[in-house]
PDB file of C-alpha atoms and ligand atoms in Angstrom:
ATOM      1  CA  MET A 171      16.790  -3.203   9.170  1.00 48.00           C
ATOM      2  CA  CYS A 172      16.150  -2.357   5.601  1.00 62.00           C
ATOM      3  CA  PHE A 173      13.859  -5.151   4.459  1.00 83.00           C
ATOM      4  CA  LEU A 174      10.276  -4.627   3.633  1.00 93.00           C
ATOM      5  CA  VAL A 175       6.924  -5.991   4.908  1.00 96.00           C
ATOM      6  CA  ASP A 176       3.727  -6.289   2.863  1.00 98.00           C
ATOM      7  CA  SER A 177       1.356  -5.659   5.729  1.00 98.00           C
ATOM      8  CA  HIS A 178      -1.794  -7.024   4.034  1.00 98.00           C
ATOM      9  CA  CYS A 179      -2.143  -9.574   1.268  1.00 97.00           C
ATOM     10  CA  HIS A 180      -4.471 -12.465   0.364  1.00 95.00           C
ATOM     11  CA  LEU A 181      -2.002 -15.087  -0.791  1.00 93.00           C
ATOM     12  CA  ALA A 182      -4.626 -17.844  -1.124  1.00 90.00           C
ATOM     13  CA  SER A 183      -6.764 -15.718  -3.455  1.00 88.00           C
ATOM     14  CA  LEU A 184      -3.716 -14.986  -5.494  1.00 80.00           C
ATOM     15  CA  THR A 185      -3.095 -18.635  -6.219  1.00 63.00           C
ATOM     16  CA  LEU A 186      -6.728 -19.638  -6.716  1.00 57.00           C
ATOM     17  CA  GLU A 187      -8.117 -16.663  -8.636  1.00 53.00           C
ATOM     18  CA  GLY A 188      -5.222 -15.635 -10.844  1.00 49.00           C
ATOM     19  CA  LYS A 189      -5.429 -15.561 -14.588  1.00 46.00           C
ATOM     20  CA  GLY A 190      -3.346 -18.689 -14.723  1.00 49.00           C
ATOM     21  CA  PRO A 191      -2.245 -21.005 -11.958  1.00 54.00           C
ATOM     22  CA  LYS A 192       0.469 -18.927 -10.273  1.00 66.00           C
ATOM     23  CA  SER A 193       2.908 -20.816  -8.255  1.00 81.00           C
ATOM     24  CA  ILE A 194       3.054 -19.439  -4.762  1.00 86.00           C
ATOM     25  CA  ALA A 195       6.739 -20.405  -4.690  1.00 87.00           C
ATOM     26  CA  GLU A 196       7.408 -18.104  -7.638  1.00 85.00           C
ATOM     27  CA  VAL A 197       5.411 -15.318  -6.030  1.00 88.00           C
ATOM     28  CA  MET A 198       7.503 -15.611  -2.886  1.00 90.00           C
ATOM     29  CA  ALA A 199      10.750 -15.757  -4.840  1.00 87.00           C
ATOM     30  CA  ARG A 200       9.794 -12.568  -6.687  1.00 86.00           C
ATOM     31  CA  ALA A 201       8.888 -10.857  -3.380  1.00 90.00           C
ATOM     32  CA  ARG A 202      12.310 -11.782  -1.870  1.00 87.00           C
ATOM     33  CA  ALA A 203      14.131 -10.635  -4.970  1.00 84.00           C
ATOM     34  CA  CYS A 204      12.521  -7.244  -4.406  1.00 85.00           C
ATOM     35  CA  GLY A 205      13.473  -7.093  -0.683  1.00 88.00           C
ATOM     36  CA  VAL A 206       9.925  -8.030   0.497  1.00 92.00           C
ATOM     37  CA  THR A 207      10.907 -10.523   3.147  1.00 92.00           C
ATOM     38  CA  HIS A 208       7.842 -10.600   5.348  1.00 96.00           C
ATOM     39  CA  MET A 209       4.048 -10.407   4.788  1.00 97.00           C
ATOM     40  CA  LEU A 210       0.776 -10.775   6.487  1.00 98.00           C
ATOM     41  CA  SER A 211      -1.670 -13.039   4.667  1.00 97.00           C
ATOM     42  CA  VAL A 212      -5.297 -12.443   5.533  1.00 98.00           C
ATOM     43  CA  ALA A 213      -8.304 -14.754   5.406  1.00 97.00           C
ATOM     44  CA  CYS A 214     -11.869 -13.451   5.078  1.00 97.00           C
ATOM     45  CA  THR A 215     -13.864 -16.360   6.498  1.00 97.00           C
ATOM     46  CA  ILE A 216     -13.060 -19.283   8.746  1.00 97.00           C
ATOM     47  CA  GLU A 217     -13.287 -21.697   5.773  1.00 95.00           C
ATOM     48  CA  ASP A 218     -10.796 -19.479   3.856  1.00 94.00           C
ATOM     49  CA  TYR A 219      -8.421 -19.631   6.737  1.00 97.00           C
ATOM     50  CA  ALA A 220      -7.961 -23.369   6.555  1.00 95.00           C
ATOM     51  CA  LYS A 221      -7.296 -23.191   2.776  1.00 93.00           C
ATOM     52  CA  MET A 222      -4.934 -20.252   3.170  1.00 94.00           C
ATOM     53  CA  MET A 223      -2.917 -22.060   5.886  1.00 96.00           C
ATOM     54  CA  GLN A 224      -2.292 -24.925   3.506  1.00 93.00           C
ATOM     55  CA  VAL A 225      -1.079 -22.622   0.801  1.00 91.00           C
ATOM     56  CA  ILE A 226       1.367 -20.638   2.969  1.00 93.00           C
ATOM     57  CA  ALA A 227       2.561 -23.431   5.213  1.00 93.00           C
ATOM     58  CA  PRO A 228       5.799 -24.246   3.336  1.00 91.00           C
ATOM     59  CA  PHE A 229       7.121 -20.649   3.453  1.00 92.00           C
ATOM     60  CA  ASP A 230       8.974 -18.498   5.975  1.00 90.00           C
ATOM     61  CA  GLY A 231       8.256 -14.932   6.737  1.00 93.00           C
ATOM     62  CA  ILE A 232       4.450 -15.168   6.349  1.00 96.00           C
ATOM     63  CA  TYR A 233       2.263 -14.154   9.279  1.00 98.00           C
ATOM     64  CA  ASN A 234      -1.457 -14.862   9.112  1.00 98.00           C
ATOM     65  CA  ALA A 235      -4.734 -13.417  10.301  1.00 98.00           C
ATOM     66  CA  CYS A 236      -8.412 -14.403  10.234  1.00 98.00           C
ATOM     67  CA  GLY A 237     -11.633 -12.476  10.477  1.00 98.00           C
ATOM     68  CA  ILE A 238     -15.098 -12.303   8.869  1.00 98.00           C
ATOM     69  CA  HIS A 239     -14.919  -9.740   6.056  1.00 98.00           C
ATOM     70  CA  PRO A 240     -18.042  -7.491   5.812  1.00 98.00           C
ATOM     71  CA  LEU A 241     -18.445  -8.533   2.185  1.00 97.00           C
ATOM     72  CA  ASN A 242     -18.208 -12.300   3.021  1.00 96.00           C
ATOM     73  CA  LEU A 243     -21.008 -12.443   5.611  1.00 95.00           C
ATOM     74  CA  GLU A 244     -23.259 -14.637   3.559  1.00 93.00           C
ATOM     75  CA  GLU A 245     -20.700 -17.295   2.768  1.00 91.00           C
ATOM     76  CA  ALA A 246     -19.328 -17.151   6.318  1.00 91.00           C
ATOM     77  CA  GLY A 247     -22.739 -18.063   7.636  1.00 91.00           C
ATOM     78  CA  ALA A 248     -23.492 -18.295  11.348  1.00 93.00           C
ATOM     79  CA  TRP A 249     -19.903 -18.211  12.639  1.00 96.00           C
ATOM     80  CA  THR A 250     -19.200 -18.382  16.354  1.00 97.00           C
ATOM     81  CA  GLU A 251     -16.735 -16.751  18.571  1.00 97.00           C
ATOM     82  CA  GLU A 252     -15.323 -20.135  19.462  1.00 97.00           C
ATOM     83  CA  GLN A 253     -14.592 -20.993  15.790  1.00 97.00           C
ATOM     84  CA  LEU A 254     -12.897 -17.751  15.109  1.00 98.00           C
ATOM     85  CA  ALA A 255     -10.920 -17.913  18.390  1.00 98.00           C
ATOM     86  CA  ALA A 256      -9.675 -21.425  17.385  1.00 97.00           C
ATOM     87  CA  CYS A 257      -8.132 -19.995  14.177  1.00 96.00           C
ATOM     88  CA  LEU A 258      -6.387 -17.298  16.185  1.00 97.00           C
ATOM     89  CA  THR A 259      -4.435 -19.759  18.255  1.00 97.00           C
ATOM     90  CA  ASP A 260      -1.869 -20.447  15.509  1.00 96.00           C
ATOM     91  CA  GLU A 261       1.537 -19.137  16.560  1.00 95.00           C
ATOM     92  CA  LYS A 262       1.898 -16.986  13.479  1.00 97.00           C
ATOM     93  CA  CYS A 263      -1.635 -15.612  13.724  1.00 98.00           C
ATOM     94  CA  ILE A 264      -1.029 -12.067  14.798  1.00 98.00           C
ATOM     95  CA  ALA A 265      -4.342 -10.310  14.272  1.00 98.00           C
ATOM     96  CA  LEU A 266      -8.109 -10.604  14.071  1.00 98.00           C
ATOM     97  CA  GLY A 267      -9.286  -9.450  10.640  1.00 97.00           C
ATOM     98  CA  GLU A 268     -10.137  -8.432   8.296  1.00 97.00           C
ATOM     99  CA  THR A 269     -13.365  -7.197   9.718  1.00 98.00           C
ATOM    100  CA  GLY A 270     -15.098  -3.852   9.419  1.00 98.00           C
ATOM    101  CA  LEU A 271     -17.857  -2.190   7.400  1.00 98.00           C
ATOM    102  CA  ASP A 272     -18.386  -1.818   3.627  1.00 97.00           C
ATOM    103  CA  PHE A 273     -21.423   0.209   2.660  1.00 97.00           C
ATOM    104  CA  PHE A 274     -19.986   0.958  -0.762  1.00 95.00           C
ATOM    105  CA  TYR A 275     -20.374  -2.611  -2.056  1.00 95.00           C
ATOM    106  CA  ALA A 276     -22.985  -3.918   0.361  1.00 95.00           C
ATOM    107  CA  ALA A 277     -25.146  -1.185   1.911  1.00 95.00           C
ATOM    108  CA  GLU A 278     -28.014  -3.683   1.994  1.00 96.00           C
ATOM    109  CA  THR A 279     -26.342  -5.880   4.645  1.00 97.00           C
ATOM    110  CA  ARG A 280     -25.718  -2.904   6.953  1.00 97.00           C
ATOM    111  CA  GLU A 281     -27.356  -4.341  10.073  1.00 97.00           C
ATOM    112  CA  ALA A 282     -25.575  -7.665   9.792  1.00 97.00           C
ATOM    113  CA  GLN A 283     -22.265  -5.946   9.189  1.00 98.00           C
ATOM    114  CA  LEU A 284     -22.656  -3.735  12.242  1.00 98.00           C
ATOM    115  CA  ASP A 285     -23.386  -6.798  14.373  1.00 98.00           C
ATOM    116  CA  SER A 286     -20.522  -8.832  13.029  1.00 98.00           C
ATOM    117  CA  PHE A 287     -18.010  -5.986  13.385  1.00 98.00           C
ATOM    118  CA  ALA A 288     -19.088  -5.281  16.963  1.00 98.00           C
ATOM    119  CA  ARG A 289     -18.721  -8.972  17.916  1.00 98.00           C
ATOM    120  CA  GLN A 290     -15.245  -9.131  16.370  1.00 98.00           C
ATOM    121  CA  ILE A 291     -14.047  -6.043  18.213  1.00 98.00           C
ATOM    122  CA  ASP A 292     -15.238  -7.612  21.481  1.00 98.00           C
ATOM    123  CA  LEU A 293     -13.461 -10.841  20.608  1.00 98.00           C
ATOM    124  CA  ALA A 294     -10.233  -9.105  19.670  1.00 98.00           C
ATOM    125  CA  ASN A 295     -10.296  -7.368  23.055  1.00 98.00           C
ATOM    126  CA  GLU A 296     -11.004 -10.635  24.836  1.00 98.00           C
ATOM    127  CA  LEU A 297      -8.134 -12.429  23.038  1.00 98.00           C
ATOM    128  CA  LYS A 298      -5.877  -9.360  23.154  1.00 98.00           C
ATOM    129  CA  LYS A 299      -5.297  -9.497  19.337  1.00 98.00           C
ATOM    130  CA  PRO A 300      -4.950  -6.300  17.227  1.00 98.00           C
ATOM    131  CA  LEU A 301      -7.674  -5.700  14.663  1.00 98.00           C
ATOM    132  CA  ILE A 302      -7.343  -5.346  10.915  1.00 98.00           C
ATOM    133  CA  ILE A 303     -10.160  -3.023   9.916  1.00 98.00           C
ATOM    134  CA  HIS A 304     -11.654  -2.608   6.420  1.00 98.00           C
ATOM    135  CA  ALA A 305     -13.811   0.460   6.119  1.00 98.00           C
ATOM    136  CA  ARG A 306     -15.438   1.668   2.905  1.00 97.00           C
ATOM    137  CA  ALA A 307     -18.089   4.400   2.748  1.00 97.00           C
ATOM    138  CA  ALA A 308     -18.668   3.800   6.454  1.00 98.00           C
ATOM    139  CA  HIS A 309     -16.634   6.493   8.185  1.00 98.00           C
ATOM    140  CA  HIS A 310     -19.022   7.411  11.031  1.00 98.00           C
ATOM    141  CA  ASP A 311     -20.360   3.969  11.783  1.00 98.00           C
ATOM    142  CA  THR A 312     -16.816   2.461  11.815  1.00 98.00           C
ATOM    143  CA  VAL A 313     -15.450   5.021  14.229  1.00 98.00           C
ATOM    144  CA  ALA A 314     -18.629   4.994  16.410  1.00 98.00           C
ATOM    145  CA  LEU A 315     -18.350   1.195  16.852  1.00 98.00           C
ATOM    146  CA  MET A 316     -14.594   1.355  17.478  1.00 98.00           C
ATOM    147  CA  ARG A 317     -15.271   3.857  20.237  1.00 98.00           C
ATOM    148  CA  GLU A 318     -18.295   2.147  21.687  1.00 98.00           C
ATOM    149  CA  HIS A 319     -16.545  -1.264  21.848  1.00 98.00           C
ATOM    150  CA  ASN A 320     -13.191   0.107  23.060  1.00 98.00           C
ATOM    151  CA  ALA A 321     -11.094  -0.855  20.003  1.00 98.00           C
ATOM    152  CA  ARG A 322      -8.432   1.336  21.525  1.00 98.00           C
ATOM    153  CA  ASP A 323      -7.652  -1.459  23.994  1.00 98.00           C
ATOM    154  CA  CYS A 324      -6.603  -4.100  21.382  1.00 98.00           C
ATOM    155  CA  GLY A 325      -5.435  -1.531  18.759  1.00 98.00           C
ATOM    156  CA  GLY A 326      -4.662  -2.442  15.189  1.00 98.00           C
ATOM    157  CA  VAL A 327      -4.583  -1.080  11.681  1.00 98.00           C
ATOM    158  CA  MET A 328      -6.961   0.639   9.281  1.00 98.00           C
ATOM    159  CA  HIS A 329      -5.992  -1.385   6.139  1.00 98.00           C
ATOM    160  CA  CYS A 330      -6.084   0.016   2.581  1.00 97.00           C
ATOM    161  CA  PHE A 331      -7.091   3.394   3.891  1.00 98.00           C
ATOM    162  CA  CYS A 332      -9.019   5.359   1.294  1.00 95.00           C
ATOM    163  CA  ASP A 333     -11.178   7.763   3.416  1.00 97.00           C
ATOM    164  CA  GLU A 334     -10.644  11.348   4.398  1.00 97.00           C
ATOM    165  CA  VAL A 335      -8.169  13.089   6.758  1.00 98.00           C
ATOM    166  CA  GLU A 336     -10.853  13.515   9.429  1.00 98.00           C
ATOM    167  CA  MET A 337     -11.302   9.735   9.696  1.00 98.00           C
ATOM    168  CA  ALA A 338      -7.569   9.165   9.768  1.00 98.00           C
ATOM    169  CA  ARG A 339      -7.247  11.656  12.576  1.00 98.00           C
ATOM    170  CA  GLU A 340     -10.005   9.830  14.610  1.00 98.00           C
ATOM    171  CA  CYS A 341      -8.335   6.443  14.026  1.00 98.00           C
ATOM    172  CA  LEU A 342      -4.889   7.765  14.964  1.00 98.00           C
ATOM    173  CA  ASP A 343      -6.504   9.181  18.124  1.00 98.00           C
ATOM    174  CA  LEU A 344      -7.743   5.715  18.901  1.00 98.00           C
ATOM    175  CA  GLY A 345      -4.173   4.403  18.664  1.00 98.00           C
ATOM    176  CA  PHE A 346      -4.580   2.767  15.285  1.00 98.00           C
ATOM    177  CA  PHE A 347      -2.001   2.596  12.486  1.00 98.00           C
ATOM    178  CA  ILE A 348      -2.945   3.538   8.905  1.00 98.00           C
ATOM    179  CA  SER A 349      -1.902   1.247   6.056  1.00 98.00           C
ATOM    180  CA  PHE A 350      -1.756   2.480   2.425  1.00 98.00           C
ATOM    181  CA  SER A 351      -2.202   0.322  -0.666  1.00 97.00           C
ATOM    182  CA  GLY A 352      -1.564   0.945  -4.322  1.00 96.00           C
ATOM    183  CA  ILE A 353      -4.561   3.248  -4.314  1.00 95.00           C
ATOM    184  CA  ALA A 354      -2.160   5.930  -3.113  1.00 96.00           C
ATOM    185  CA  THR A 355      -0.481   5.822  -6.570  1.00 94.00           C
ATOM    186  CA  PHE A 356      -3.765   6.209  -8.489  1.00 94.00           C
ATOM    187  CA  ARG A 357      -4.196   9.487 -10.360  1.00 91.00           C
ATOM    188  CA  ALA A 358      -7.678  10.048  -8.970  1.00 92.00           C
ATOM    189  CA  ALA A 359      -6.781   9.369  -5.338  1.00 94.00           C
ATOM    190  CA  ASP A 360      -6.124  12.918  -4.226  1.00 95.00           C
ATOM    191  CA  ASN A 361      -7.993  12.355  -0.942  1.00 96.00           C
ATOM    192  CA  VAL A 362      -5.584   9.487  -0.085  1.00 96.00           C
ATOM    193  CA  ARG A 363      -2.595  11.747  -0.762  1.00 96.00           C
ATOM    194  CA  GLU A 364      -4.042  14.330   1.568  1.00 97.00           C
ATOM    195  CA  VAL A 365      -4.123  11.553   4.190  1.00 98.00           C
ATOM    196  CA  LEU A 366      -0.460  10.620   3.315  1.00 97.00           C
ATOM    197  CA  LYS A 367       0.525  14.203   4.075  1.00 96.00           C
ATOM    198  CA  TYR A 368      -1.262  13.982   7.413  1.00 97.00           C
ATOM    199  CA  VAL A 369      -0.218  10.613   8.807  1.00 98.00           C
ATOM    200  CA  PRO A 370       3.149  10.671  10.652  1.00 98.00           C
ATOM    201  CA  LEU A 371       5.927   8.346   9.622  1.00 97.00           C
ATOM    202  CA  ASP A 372       5.725   6.404  12.878  1.00 98.00           C
ATOM    203  CA  ARG A 373       2.051   5.398  12.277  1.00 98.00           C
ATOM    204  CA  MET A 374       1.974   4.195   8.670  1.00 98.00           C
ATOM    205  CA  MET A 375       2.324   0.919   6.897  1.00 98.00           C
ATOM    206  CA  VAL A 376       2.337  -0.255   3.236  1.00 98.00           C
ATOM    207  CA  GLU A 377       0.423  -3.125   1.700  1.00 98.00           C
ATOM    208  CA  THR A 378      -0.606  -4.614  -1.562  1.00 97.00           C
ATOM    209  CA  ASP A 379      -4.050  -6.074  -0.615  1.00 96.00           C
ATOM    210  CA  CYS A 380      -3.159  -8.452  -3.473  1.00 94.00           C
ATOM    211  CA  PRO A 381      -4.499  -9.880  -5.744  1.00 90.00           C
ATOM    212  CA  TYR A 382      -6.410  -6.618  -5.965  1.00 87.00           C
ATOM    213  CA  LEU A 383      -5.336  -3.033  -6.493  1.00 89.00           C
ATOM    214  CA  ALA A 384      -1.993  -3.306  -8.353  1.00 89.00           C
ATOM    215  CA  PRO A 385      -0.173   0.052  -8.104  1.00 92.00           C
ATOM    216  CA  VAL A 386       0.889   2.311 -10.936  1.00 89.00           C
ATOM    217  CA  PRO A 387       2.823   1.376 -13.130  1.00 86.00           C
ATOM    218  CA  VAL A 388       1.456  -2.182 -13.141  1.00 84.00           C
ATOM    219  CA  ARG A 389      -2.151  -1.264 -12.636  1.00 83.00           C
ATOM    220  CA  GLY A 390      -4.611  -3.791 -14.065  1.00 80.00           C
ATOM    221  CA  VAL A 391      -2.478  -6.902 -13.639  1.00 80.00           C
ATOM    222  CA  ASP A 392      -2.767  -9.315 -10.755  1.00 83.00           C
ATOM    223  CA  ASN A 393      -1.168  -7.720  -7.782  1.00 90.00           C
ATOM    224  CA  GLU A 394       1.393  -9.601  -5.680  1.00 92.00           C
ATOM    225  CA  PRO A 395       3.621  -8.840  -2.654  1.00 95.00           C
ATOM    226  CA  ALA A 396       6.640  -7.778  -4.743  1.00 92.00           C
ATOM    227  CA  PHE A 397       4.639  -4.789  -5.987  1.00 93.00           C
ATOM    228  CA  VAL A 398       4.516  -3.232  -2.616  1.00 95.00           C
ATOM    229  CA  ARG A 399       7.818  -1.788  -3.700  1.00 93.00           C
ATOM    230  CA  TYR A 400       6.068   0.475  -6.176  1.00 93.00           C
ATOM    231  CA  THR A 401       3.853   1.812  -3.430  1.00 95.00           C
ATOM    232  CA  LEU A 402       6.801   2.207  -1.105  1.00 95.00           C
ATOM    233  CA  GLU A 403       8.806   4.180  -3.643  1.00 92.00           C
ATOM    234  CA  TYR A 404       5.855   6.383  -4.551  1.00 95.00           C
ATOM    235  CA  ILE A 405       5.026   7.223  -0.912  1.00 96.00           C
ATOM    236  CA  ALA A 406       8.754   7.803  -0.062  1.00 95.00           C
ATOM    237  CA  ASP A 407       9.049  10.234  -2.971  1.00 94.00           C
ATOM    238  CA  PHE A 408       5.799  11.958  -1.962  1.00 96.00           C
ATOM    239  CA  LYS A 409       6.994  12.275   1.661  1.00 96.00           C
ATOM    240  CA  GLY A 410      10.461  13.485   0.565  1.00 96.00           C
ATOM    241  CA  ILE A 411      12.340  10.584   2.244  1.00 95.00           C
ATOM    242  CA  SER A 412      14.373   7.626   0.898  1.00 92.00           C
ATOM    243  CA  PRO A 413      12.650   4.264   0.254  1.00 90.00           C
ATOM    244  CA  LYS A 414      15.029   2.741   2.789  1.00 90.00           C
ATOM    245  CA  GLU A 415      13.913   5.203   5.439  1.00 93.00           C
ATOM    246  CA  LEU A 416      10.249   4.416   4.752  1.00 95.00           C
ATOM    247  CA  ALA A 417      10.871   0.696   4.666  1.00 94.00           C
ATOM    248  CA  LYS A 418      12.578   0.931   8.044  1.00 93.00           C
ATOM    249  CA  ALA A 419       9.720   2.899   9.490  1.00 96.00           C
ATOM    250  CA  THR A 420       6.898   0.689   8.153  1.00 97.00           C
ATOM    251  CA  SER A 421       8.705  -2.424   9.320  1.00 96.00           C
ATOM    252  CA  ALA A 422       9.123  -0.928  12.811  1.00 97.00           C
ATOM    253  CA  ASN A 423       5.435   0.042  12.819  1.00 98.00           C
ATOM    254  CA  PHE A 424       4.392  -3.450  11.791  1.00 98.00           C
ATOM    255  CA  GLU A 425       6.375  -4.813  14.696  1.00 97.00           C
ATOM    256  CA  GLN A 426       4.766  -2.373  17.100  1.00 98.00           C
ATOM    257  CA  CYS A 427       1.238  -2.814  15.877  1.00 98.00           C
ATOM    258  CA  PHE A 428       1.262  -6.598  15.827  1.00 98.00           C
ATOM    259  CA  LYS A 429       3.658  -7.129  18.763  1.00 97.00           C
ATOM    260  CA  VAL A 430       6.107  -9.191  16.793  1.00 96.00           C
ATOM    261  CA  LYS A 431       9.846  -9.142  16.152  1.00 94.00           C
ATOM    262  CA  LEU A 432      10.496  -9.606  12.474  1.00 92.00           C
ATOM    263  CA  SER A 433      12.967 -12.411  11.928  1.00 82.00           C
ATOM    264  CA  THR A 434      16.183 -11.460  10.251  1.00 76.00           C
ATOM    265  CA  PRO A 435      16.254 -12.738   6.677  1.00 70.00           C
ATOM    266  CA  SER A 436      18.655 -15.609   6.278  1.00 66.00           C
ATOM    267  CA  ASP A 437      20.069 -14.038   3.149  1.00 61.00           C
ATOM    268  CA  GLU A 438      22.655 -11.573   4.552  1.00 54.00           C
ATOM    269  CA  ASN A 439      22.612  -9.640   1.339  1.00 56.00           C
ATOM    270  CA  ILE A 440      19.155  -8.426   2.101  1.00 55.00           C
ATOM    271  CA  LEU A 441      20.357  -6.712   5.254  1.00 48.00           C
ATOM    272  CA  GLN A 442      23.380  -5.089   3.573  1.00 51.00           C
ATOM    273  CA  LYS A 443      21.721  -3.748   0.524  1.00 59.00           C
ATOM    274  CA  ASP A 444      19.679  -0.611   0.247  1.00 60.00           C
ATOM    275  CA  ILE A 445      16.119  -1.457  -0.518  1.00 60.00           C
ATOM    276  CA  SER A 446      16.228   0.538  -3.779  1.00 62.00           C
ATOM    277  CA  THR A 447      19.067  -1.595  -5.140  1.00 59.00           C
ATOM    278  CA  TYR A 448      16.623  -4.447  -5.661  1.00 59.00           C
ATOM    279  CA  LYS A 449      15.528  -3.820  -9.164  1.00 59.00           C
ATOM    280  CA  LEU A 450      11.874  -4.499  -9.932  1.00 62.00           C
ATOM    281  CA  GLU A 451      12.569  -3.971 -13.569  1.00 55.00           C
ATOM    282  CA  LYS A 452      15.087  -6.831 -13.727  1.00 50.00           C
ATOM    283  CA  ILE A 453      12.394  -9.292 -12.789  1.00 50.00           C
ATOM    284  CA  TYR A 454       9.739  -7.442 -14.737  1.00 48.00           C
ATOM    285  CA  ASN A 455      11.683  -7.991 -17.968  1.00 43.00           C
ATOM    286  CA  LYS A 456      11.594 -11.737 -17.560  1.00 43.00           C
ATOM    287  CA  GLY A 457       8.054 -11.784 -18.871  1.00 41.00           C
ATOM    288  CA  TRP A 458       6.525 -10.805 -15.592  1.00 41.00           C
ATOM    289  CA  PRO A 459       3.906  -9.769 -14.714  1.00 39.00           C
ATOM    290  CA  TYR A 460       1.702 -11.786 -16.905  1.00 35.00           C
TER     291      TYR A 460
HETATM  292 ZN1   ZN B 527     -10.159  -4.918   2.869  1.00 78.08          ZN
HETATM  293 ZN1   ZN B 528      -7.844  -7.439   2.201  1.00 78.08          ZN
END
C-alpha cells in the first residue's frame, strides 16, 4: 500500500470559498495525480454537512464526518443530539467532528464551547464513533474534558496539531492519534517540529485542513488535497524516512483510527509506483495553483 490519505479536509469550503469557482472534479483529479487517493471531508455544522454531501457525492475515495466546530457555535444554533446522530448514519461517515475548543479565536464563547464539546464526546461514545478534535489555545480544558468524558473509549484524532509535546503525550496516553497539517512546514513552527520528533510513526497522520494552511512551498494559495504531498515529504525528510514509508504508516493509522479498510485504487499504477514518483511540479507547471 503506497497511496496517500488526506486525513482532514473541507472539500465544500474549497469549492464555495475559493478565489474562483474551483471545480471539485479538477481538485480530485489533481489529488489522484499526486497519489492522494483517499480523503476525509469534514463538515462543521449540521447544515454544512448536507451541502458537503452534495458536493462530494459523485466521487470515490471520500469519507465524511460531521460535528459542531467550536468556532461555528453561533451559526449551528441549538443543535440536538438526534440531528447530529442522523448525519452520522451515512455509510461513509466515519467520525464525529470536528469538535473541540478554540480559545485563540473565540475565548468569549468559552462556556458554550465547553458544553458543546462535552455533549459531542458523550455522543461519540454512545454511537461508538471516533472523534476529530480541534484544540487551539485550550490545552488543559481539552484534555480535562477528554478525561472526564472518557474520550479514550471512542478514541480518535487530534487534528492539525499545533500545541506542545506535553499535550501530545497526554493525548497519545488517551489512545488518540496526532495529525499534522502544513503548519509543520512553517518556519515559525518549531513547537510543532518538537512534537513531530516525539510522536511515533504508528500514531501520526497527515492532512491539509484545506482550503486553509497551504504548506511551504505553496503557502498563501488555496490549499487542496494534492498538497498533502508537500507535508508528507517534509515530515518524511524530518523523520529520516522515505515518503513511501510515511505514506504507508499514515494510511495504516487512518485505517486503525477510523476502523475502515481503504479501498484499493482502481488505477493499478498507483499501487505499483513509489509515492515520490508522482510529480507535483508537473501539475504545478500547468498554471496551477492559481
Ligand atoms: Zn480544525
Ligand atoms: Zn478542519
